[in-house]
Amino acid sequence: MSEPRNSIRVEDGYAKDSVTYYPVLIVGAGAAGIALGCRLKEKLGFDQFRIFDRQAGLGGTWWINRYPGVAVDVPAAFYSFSFSPNNYWSTFYPPGPEIIKYLHYVCNKYQIIDKIQLNTDVSELRWLEKEQLWEATLIHMTPGSGDLSSAERKRRIEEHGEKSVYLRKETVRAKIVASAAGGLVEPKGWPDHIPGREDFAGDVFHSARWDYDVDLTNKDVIVMGTGCSAAQFTALITKEPYNAKSVTQLMRSPPWVVPKGKPPFGDTWWAEWSGTLFDRVPGLARMFRTLLYAAGEADWYAIFKNGPKNVKARKNIEGQLLMHMKKTVPEKYHEIMTPNYGVGCKRRIFDEYWLESMNDPKYTLTTQPLKRVYSHSVRLGPGRTYPDISNKDSRAPIDEVDLPADTIILANGFDLTTWLHPLHVIGKGGQVMQDVWDERGGPQAYQGTAMDGFPNFFIIFGPNTATGHSSVILAIENMVEYSLKFIGPILNGDFQTVEVKKSAEVAWTKAMQEELKDTVWMTGGCQSWYFREDGWNAAAYPYVKKLF
């Protein structure tokens, strides 16, 4: 009996080595995986796929990040799929739970909820040359354990045994695999160079794994980091319903802070009338989205490239941002909140209330480094991380100081040492993708999507696809549409495999790295997660979005 070539099926069902076959296997149920699933159905009319995610809910970073104040910093009209727009956002910059609700709406609309399998980790992919298929190792997890960081899972296993996290392994096969796993997966742990963690009697958690069981009421809180997440929650935790007694925020160097743009006619009008207007005026929502896109592209030309005009534009923007900062924050913070690098070099903070919150008497900002932790206190200094200690004119404090501490919140970012982590991908000839990247200088992929030696494997939002000026949703859609150009013919049987040529991949990567040298990311005078110490930039795309 012949079986449909493009259907999900169990092969050799009675045999011990029977496996389930998926024509298309997608890793990750965040925005990228959802977009690919929807477009497979809508554009190709194909529904024989499965989306696997280790987390207990769909939504990717929006599922796992639940800290107070979590919200988009891009207007929601531009942070939604073009194929499924939403005209009725509650605010111009809606909170995380509303983004999750929207993603659920999209999944229900396209009827792909039954295609998503949660609490299931895809730990390894191996190309089978003879069968011309991918073999995937799935690890079925106890509900919710996939929401823990790898360090937390390891600790749970040490305390309660392996079955407290991992239930069983399963091997499946797929004709096509798409990795839609995000880069912001593993939160950084406790800094190894800071002693005393084991002596601390209070609670320690990462903002990306916010612990709502910890009561901050009347607590002295230390926040380590001043990135985008920290800027959102730090301003709130001294207020109802959190009511922290004090918040001391530790900053290595200042970010450039941009005031969030206001919607046309103001927040109140926008919340009440924008949805109705977009519904009743044909094409208006699309036009507004296009205007947001155009404004972002103009931002790229002004800030991110190098050249006399760009330098002049950056100086003008920096002057405006410094003026805004100095009008908003107390004078005692002016020096340490003045960056010494070009705007755009690091990810900017689009701020609604962080700068204003620095006027709160419960709040303290410092660039003195954390040197040690005790049972109920922390020691800062001696020294400072900014301005440089050699600056004798600086008034920023350097003296050693001990502060009371009940709770420490890590907002120190994510482990971005390699893409696809912790997924292990083994291609033709047994070559491991991470090893190939190491041999060639760093993470890379042709068009951010494909690697030679790894046929029928597509990366959605891969190396060199991020920008600092536009919507990640737009980037995701671009890569989904690009991948579908090859996935469709494979499913139609036009050819068995698709694989980029090595020469094309190497040439593309060389062009990326060369072009990036002439951007503010590499010449702006900062250190950031965009690039490694050796100068390899696997994050940024060095062009405007219209060229992708």
XYZ file of C-alpha atoms in Angstrom:
548
model
C 0.000 0.000 0.000
C 1.500 3.326 -1.045
C 1.356 6.290 1.325
C 0.938 9.965 0.428
C 4.391 11.474 0.048
C 3.481 14.757 1.728
C 1.482 13.590 4.720
C 2.284 13.166 8.404
C 2.477 9.442 9.039
C 3.965 6.748 11.231
C 6.363 4.484 9.359
C 6.630 0.794 10.387
C 4.157 1.292 13.199
C 4.661 -2.154 14.796
C 8.458 -2.051 14.693
C 10.593 -0.967 17.646
C 12.324 1.578 15.464
C 9.121 3.037 14.009
C 9.198 6.804 13.523
C 6.762 9.571 12.768
C 7.431 11.396 9.516
C 6.663 15.084 9.076
C 6.982 16.695 5.633
C 7.846 19.972 7.405
C 9.155 20.287 10.962
C 9.376 23.744 12.544
C 11.440 24.455 15.663
C 9.922 27.209 17.789
C 6.369 28.469 18.355
C 7.203 32.149 18.639
C 6.278 34.781 16.069
C 8.590 33.274 13.421
C 7.262 29.715 13.737
C 3.685 30.951 13.779
C 4.255 33.087 10.676
C 5.755 30.162 8.765
C 2.906 27.856 9.764
C 0.273 30.380 8.701
C 1.920 31.076 5.373
C 2.382 27.374 4.624
C -1.378 27.065 4.836
C -2.295 30.341 3.176
C 0.251 30.512 0.355
C 0.989 26.844 -0.337
C -2.276 25.323 0.879
C -0.192 22.913 2.963
C -1.007 21.802 6.485
C 1.135 18.686 7.007
C 3.611 20.261 9.376
C 4.339 20.291 13.092
C 5.707 23.098 15.265
C 7.644 22.011 18.360
C 8.504 24.260 21.298
C 10.043 23.449 24.673
C 8.024 26.147 26.418
C 4.613 25.548 27.976
C 2.864 28.135 25.795
C 3.142 29.658 22.343
C 4.568 33.106 21.787
C 8.320 32.659 22.216
C 9.909 35.621 23.966
C 6.465 37.093 24.694
C 5.432 33.926 26.494
C 8.495 33.759 28.716
C 9.069 37.472 29.454
C 6.491 38.497 32.044
C 8.265 41.170 34.030
C 6.296 44.240 35.155
C 5.796 46.694 32.317
C 6.798 44.323 29.488
C 5.618 45.894 26.231
C 6.622 46.430 22.626
C 8.798 49.434 21.842
C 7.689 49.513 18.195
C 4.191 50.804 17.310
C 1.873 47.785 17.298
C 0.596 48.609 13.816
C 4.116 47.711 12.669
C 4.580 44.871 15.176
C 1.935 42.629 13.645
C 1.787 40.408 10.589
C 0.937 42.061 7.296
C -1.159 38.995 6.431
C -3.165 39.308 9.665
C -3.342 42.946 10.813
C -5.051 44.002 14.014
C -6.704 47.397 14.042
C -7.852 47.297 17.659
C -4.781 47.509 19.856
C -5.473 48.945 23.305
C -2.501 51.337 23.085
C 0.118 52.478 20.600
C 2.663 50.247 22.402
C 0.630 47.344 23.827
C 1.824 45.194 26.736
C 3.178 41.664 26.443
C -0.073 39.869 27.386
C -1.833 41.645 24.522
C 0.848 40.456 22.079
C 0.277 36.883 23.307
C -3.464 37.341 22.816
C -2.823 38.552 19.265
C -0.585 35.561 18.450
C -3.286 33.217 19.762
C -5.804 35.020 17.584
C -3.607 34.494 14.512
C -3.138 30.784 15.303
C -6.889 30.341 15.743
C -7.647 32.273 12.571
C -5.343 30.071 10.495
C -6.302 26.932 12.429
C -2.784 25.889 13.354
C -3.224 25.447 17.115
C -3.418 21.684 16.578
C -0.107 21.866 14.708
C 1.781 23.145 17.759
C 3.296 20.693 20.240
C 4.536 22.311 23.455
C 6.768 21.023 26.266
C 8.845 19.321 23.566
C 12.495 20.192 22.955
C 14.159 19.547 19.597
C 17.644 18.776 20.873
C 19.357 17.476 17.734
C 18.942 17.390 13.976
C 20.938 14.941 11.848
C 20.927 14.722 8.047
C 20.476 11.176 6.698
C 22.211 11.134 3.342
C 20.827 7.810 2.149
C 17.217 8.674 2.980
C 17.608 12.379 2.075
C 15.778 13.269 5.272
C 16.390 14.999 8.586
C 16.266 12.920 11.738
C 15.240 14.900 14.797
C 15.654 13.970 18.438
C 12.731 15.194 20.519
C 12.789 15.364 24.299
C 9.369 15.356 25.910
C 9.497 17.480 29.065
C 7.446 17.780 32.201
C 4.913 20.604 31.758
C 6.530 23.966 32.452
C 10.122 22.748 32.749
C 10.864 24.124 29.298
C 10.139 27.586 30.666
C 13.130 27.264 32.981
C 16.617 28.312 31.933
C 19.120 25.530 31.239
C 20.828 26.300 34.574
C 17.513 26.013 36.422
C 16.726 22.718 34.691
C 20.148 21.388 35.628
C 19.602 22.371 39.251
C 16.179 20.711 39.310
C 17.661 17.493 37.952
C 20.389 17.542 40.598
C 17.793 17.985 43.342
C 14.898 15.850 42.094
C 16.255 13.552 39.398
C 16.116 13.548 35.597
C 12.439 12.568 35.415
C 11.554 15.869 37.077
C 12.466 17.555 33.779
C 12.808 14.995 30.978
C 10.145 12.330 30.437
C 11.297 10.492 27.313
C 13.087 10.807 24.000
C 11.567 10.303 20.578
C 13.084 10.167 17.117
C 11.152 11.593 14.173
C 12.022 12.356 10.569
C 11.284 15.283 8.290
C 11.821 16.238 4.681
C 12.228 19.924 5.511
C 13.285 21.571 8.773
C 12.946 25.250 9.614
C 14.509 26.674 12.752
C 12.371 29.508 14.085
C 14.107 29.513 17.452
C 14.839 32.998 18.712
C 18.216 34.339 19.781
C 17.097 35.650 23.181
C 16.620 32.211 24.737
C 19.087 31.616 27.551
C 19.303 34.388 30.176
C 22.772 35.064 31.497
C 23.428 33.640 34.918
C 25.176 35.028 37.954
C 28.520 36.660 37.002
C 31.246 34.208 38.027
C 33.665 36.955 39.080
C 31.374 38.262 41.841
C 31.772 36.217 45.057
C 29.194 35.661 47.762
C 26.188 34.430 45.785
C 25.917 31.360 48.018
C 25.927 33.574 51.133
C 23.040 35.772 50.032
C 19.914 35.127 52.103
C 17.498 36.877 49.743
C 16.017 36.027 46.369
C 17.877 36.201 43.061
C 16.162 35.873 39.677
C 16.526 37.040 36.084
C 14.033 39.511 34.644
C 13.383 37.068 31.774
C 12.202 34.540 34.369
C 10.385 36.939 36.677
C 9.442 35.314 39.975
C 6.064 36.677 41.069
C 6.241 34.523 44.186
C 8.834 36.988 45.488
C 7.159 39.811 47.377
C 9.071 43.062 46.860
C 7.050 44.991 49.434
C 9.355 47.047 51.661
C 12.398 45.296 50.175
C 15.745 46.790 49.180
C 16.200 45.725 45.551
C 19.393 45.637 43.478
C 18.911 45.649 39.702
C 21.918 44.572 37.628
C 21.653 46.105 34.169
C 20.135 49.014 32.256
C 18.956 47.424 29.024
C 15.527 47.635 27.434
C 13.842 45.233 29.861
C 15.338 46.914 32.924
C 14.164 50.305 31.692
C 10.600 48.997 31.594
C 10.341 47.274 34.969
C 12.683 49.367 37.150
C 10.399 52.375 36.910
C 7.455 50.383 38.269
C 8.679 48.295 41.169
C 8.757 51.118 43.732
C 5.067 51.722 43.045
C 1.838 49.787 43.608
C 1.439 46.830 43.640
C 5.184 46.043 44.093
C 6.097 48.692 46.667
C 9.855 48.141 46.911
C 11.484 50.135 49.697
C 14.442 51.097 47.489
C 15.856 50.288 44.048
C 19.554 50.600 43.244
C 20.287 50.096 39.561
C 23.812 49.126 38.508
C 24.898 50.430 35.108
C 28.136 49.655 33.250
C 27.696 52.418 30.659
C 24.759 54.608 29.669
C 22.410 53.817 26.802
C 21.045 56.349 24.388
C 17.465 56.917 25.506
C 14.844 57.952 22.956
C 11.431 59.163 24.138
C 8.711 56.950 22.730
C 6.801 58.542 19.915
C 3.211 59.523 20.521
C 0.341 58.354 18.300
C -1.518 60.864 16.130
C -3.945 62.950 18.213
C -2.641 61.511 21.505
C -2.958 58.290 23.488
C -6.574 58.687 24.592
C -7.902 59.473 21.124
C -5.825 56.700 19.594
C -7.090 54.053 21.987
C -10.702 55.079 21.421
C -10.892 55.855 17.713
C -7.973 54.432 15.697
C -9.508 50.976 15.261
C -12.810 52.354 14.023
C -11.043 54.726 11.638
C -8.821 51.948 10.222
C -11.871 49.742 9.715
C -13.992 52.366 7.985
C -11.417 54.036 5.732
C -10.192 51.538 3.121
C -6.426 51.360 2.861
C -5.779 53.691 5.804
C -4.295 51.015 8.077
C -2.008 49.840 5.291
C -0.940 53.412 4.565
C -0.163 54.064 8.238
C 1.912 50.888 8.431
C 3.795 51.987 5.313
C 4.491 55.385 6.866
C 5.955 53.682 9.955
C 8.113 51.545 7.686
C 9.303 54.595 5.744
C 10.148 56.444 8.963
C 12.269 53.495 10.051
C 14.109 53.397 6.735
C 14.813 57.124 7.029
C 16.157 56.438 10.521
C 18.611 53.968 8.995
C 19.970 56.486 6.515
C 20.339 59.093 9.259
C 22.007 56.990 11.934
C 23.509 53.666 10.960
C 25.725 54.286 7.941
C 28.970 56.254 8.037
C 29.781 59.349 6.069
C 29.819 63.129 6.587
C 26.024 63.448 6.362
C 25.485 60.535 8.756
C 27.968 61.891 11.294
C 26.257 65.273 11.182
C 22.812 63.691 11.543
C 23.968 61.580 14.498
C 25.406 64.646 16.230
C 22.104 66.480 15.821
C 20.140 63.531 17.174
C 22.565 63.051 20.066
C 22.195 66.707 20.995
C 18.406 66.405 21.077
C 18.526 63.221 23.164
C 20.962 64.737 25.663
C 18.777 67.806 25.975
C 15.769 65.598 26.701
C 17.721 63.551 29.242
C 18.991 66.613 31.098
C 15.504 68.111 31.255
C 14.115 64.883 32.692
C 16.584 63.300 35.128
C 18.197 64.809 38.250
C 21.405 66.729 37.643
C 23.417 64.249 39.703
C 22.906 61.672 36.924
C 23.715 63.913 33.957
C 27.357 62.846 33.751
C 26.850 59.096 33.985
C 23.841 59.249 31.626
C 25.855 60.944 28.858
C 27.123 58.244 26.460
C 30.623 58.483 24.984
C 29.737 56.601 21.784
C 27.603 57.253 18.736
C 23.846 56.826 18.878
C 22.831 53.529 17.297
C 26.070 51.743 18.203
C 24.155 49.862 20.912
C 20.450 49.163 20.953
C 18.610 52.314 21.859
C 16.060 52.400 24.653
C 12.682 53.735 23.553
C 11.485 55.050 26.856
C 8.128 55.932 28.341
C 8.892 56.390 32.037
C 12.403 55.208 32.982
C 14.069 58.631 32.833
C 11.198 60.213 34.736
C 11.426 57.513 37.415
C 14.971 58.632 38.251
C 13.349 61.464 40.212
C 11.833 58.936 42.609
C 13.565 59.301 46.020
C 13.480 55.513 46.338
C 15.640 55.154 43.203
C 19.433 55.277 42.849
C 21.508 54.872 39.680
C 25.214 54.092 39.935
C 28.121 52.963 37.792
C 30.021 51.549 40.749
C 30.626 47.839 40.130
C 29.233 45.077 42.305
C 32.263 43.570 44.061
C 30.748 41.219 46.624
C 27.510 39.872 48.036
C 26.828 39.209 51.728
C 23.811 37.648 53.419
C 21.752 40.858 53.537
C 23.862 43.413 51.694
C 26.078 44.066 48.683
C 29.363 45.901 48.317
C 29.872 48.361 45.486
C 33.291 49.664 44.546
C 35.868 50.841 44.971
C 36.021 52.165 41.440
C 33.475 52.761 38.713
C 32.749 51.430 35.248
C 31.779 54.821 33.764
C 33.241 57.359 33.190
C 36.647 55.751 32.955
C 38.454 55.751 36.272
C 41.305 57.721 34.669
C 38.995 60.703 34.202
C 40.093 62.871 37.119
C 37.498 65.531 36.373
C 34.609 63.142 36.870
C 32.413 63.566 39.926
C 30.938 60.064 39.674
C 31.562 58.223 42.971
C 34.342 55.659 43.307
C 34.434 54.985 47.051
C 33.533 51.574 48.441
C 30.008 51.403 49.846
C 27.847 48.674 51.411
C 24.116 48.723 50.669
C 21.273 46.705 52.216
C 19.855 44.124 49.826
C 16.882 41.776 50.089
C 16.416 40.909 46.404
C 18.753 40.929 43.386
C 17.232 41.074 39.917
C 19.519 40.164 37.027
C 18.812 42.202 33.912
C 22.169 41.370 32.360
C 20.954 40.092 29.020
C 21.167 36.745 27.290
C 23.791 34.224 26.296
C 24.398 35.088 22.650
C 27.588 33.080 22.157
C 26.150 31.178 19.206
C 23.042 31.020 17.077
C 20.626 28.078 17.307
C 21.845 27.282 20.837
C 21.180 24.764 22.302
C 20.013 23.020 19.100
C 22.681 20.641 17.726
C 22.577 20.494 13.902
C 24.597 17.825 12.054
C 24.634 18.088 8.269
C 26.192 16.205 5.359
C 29.325 14.241 6.156
C 28.709 14.583 9.895
C 29.674 18.258 9.971
C 28.240 20.211 12.893
C 26.887 23.632 11.998
C 28.505 25.340 15.000
C 31.872 23.816 14.009
C 31.497 25.044 10.435
C 30.777 28.504 11.754
C 33.855 28.404 13.978
C 36.011 27.363 11.013
C 34.665 30.201 8.851
C 34.979 32.923 11.462
C 31.558 33.048 13.090
C 27.820 32.414 12.731
C 26.626 33.042 9.197
C 24.081 31.944 6.601
C 23.287 32.875 3.026
C 20.581 35.562 3.159
C 20.508 34.789 6.877
C 18.600 31.628 5.961
C 20.648 28.744 4.477
C 24.017 27.013 4.898
C 25.849 24.796 2.428
C 26.127 21.226 3.664
C 22.727 21.462 5.348
C 20.125 20.739 2.660
C 16.443 21.474 3.171
C 17.280 23.397 6.337
C 16.038 26.972 6.682
C 16.726 29.476 9.452
C 14.008 32.027 10.087
C 15.634 35.160 11.502
C 19.166 33.800 11.284
C 22.589 35.492 11.386
C 22.850 39.050 10.045
C 19.123 39.706 9.812
C 18.518 42.034 12.778
C 18.323 45.787 12.415
C 18.228 48.626 14.872
C 15.642 50.662 13.023
C 12.716 48.505 11.972
C 10.262 45.826 13.084
C 11.434 42.282 13.763
C 8.066 41.110 12.440
C 8.904 42.587 9.035
C 12.243 40.765 9.067
C 10.518 37.509 9.987
C 8.004 37.848 7.174
C 10.777 38.563 4.679
C 12.578 35.346 5.622
C 9.400 33.283 5.668
C 8.514 34.417 2.142
C 12.068 33.767 0.966
C 12.072 30.247 2.436
C 8.701 29.411 0.890
C 10.197 29.976 -2.568
C 12.197 26.789 -1.996
C 9.920 24.854 0.346
C 7.092 24.916 -2.212
C 9.024 23.261 -5.056
C 10.394 20.595 -2.680
C 6.883 19.724 -1.531
C 5.677 19.709 -5.151
C 8.377 17.179 -6.035
C 10.136 19.516 -8.474
C 13.399 18.564 -6.785
C 14.457 16.462 -3.814
C 16.726 18.866 -1.963
C 17.751 22.515 -1.911
C 21.229 23.540 -0.810
C 23.070 26.811 -1.241
C 26.498 26.635 -2.904
C 29.457 27.117 -0.594
C 30.888 29.813 -2.851
C 27.652 31.798 -2.635
C 27.430 31.465 1.133
C 31.050 32.481 1.678
C 30.739 35.428 -0.715
C 27.540 36.614 0.967
C 29.108 36.445 4.425
C 32.243 38.240 3.278
C 30.106 41.017 1.823
C 28.124 41.257 5.080
C 31.195 41.573 7.277
C 32.837 44.088 4.936
C 29.733 46.244 4.695
C 29.251 46.165 8.468
C 32.666 47.765 8.941
C 31.179 50.949 7.532
C 28.331 51.171 10.061
C 27.936 52.773 13.470
C 27.752 49.313 15.076
C 31.432 48.765 14.351
C 32.790 52.310 14.413
C 30.577 54.029 16.980
C 32.963 53.407 19.876
C 30.879 51.027 22.000
C 30.848 47.415 23.089
C 27.584 45.585 22.460
C 26.033 42.183 21.869
C 25.961 42.961 18.153
C 29.591 41.893 17.750
C 32.270 39.811 19.454
C 35.586 41.032 20.767
C 37.300 39.846 17.572
C 34.979 42.088 15.522
C 32.689 39.389 14.098
C 29.164 40.744 13.787
C 26.608 37.955 13.329
C 23.627 40.023 14.404
C 23.141 43.043 12.197
C 21.979 43.424 8.608
C 23.951 46.320 7.080
C 21.297 47.613 4.692
C 17.791 49.024 4.708
C 14.966 46.487 4.817
C 13.796 47.148 1.277
C 16.997 45.497 -0.001
C 16.385 42.170 1.728
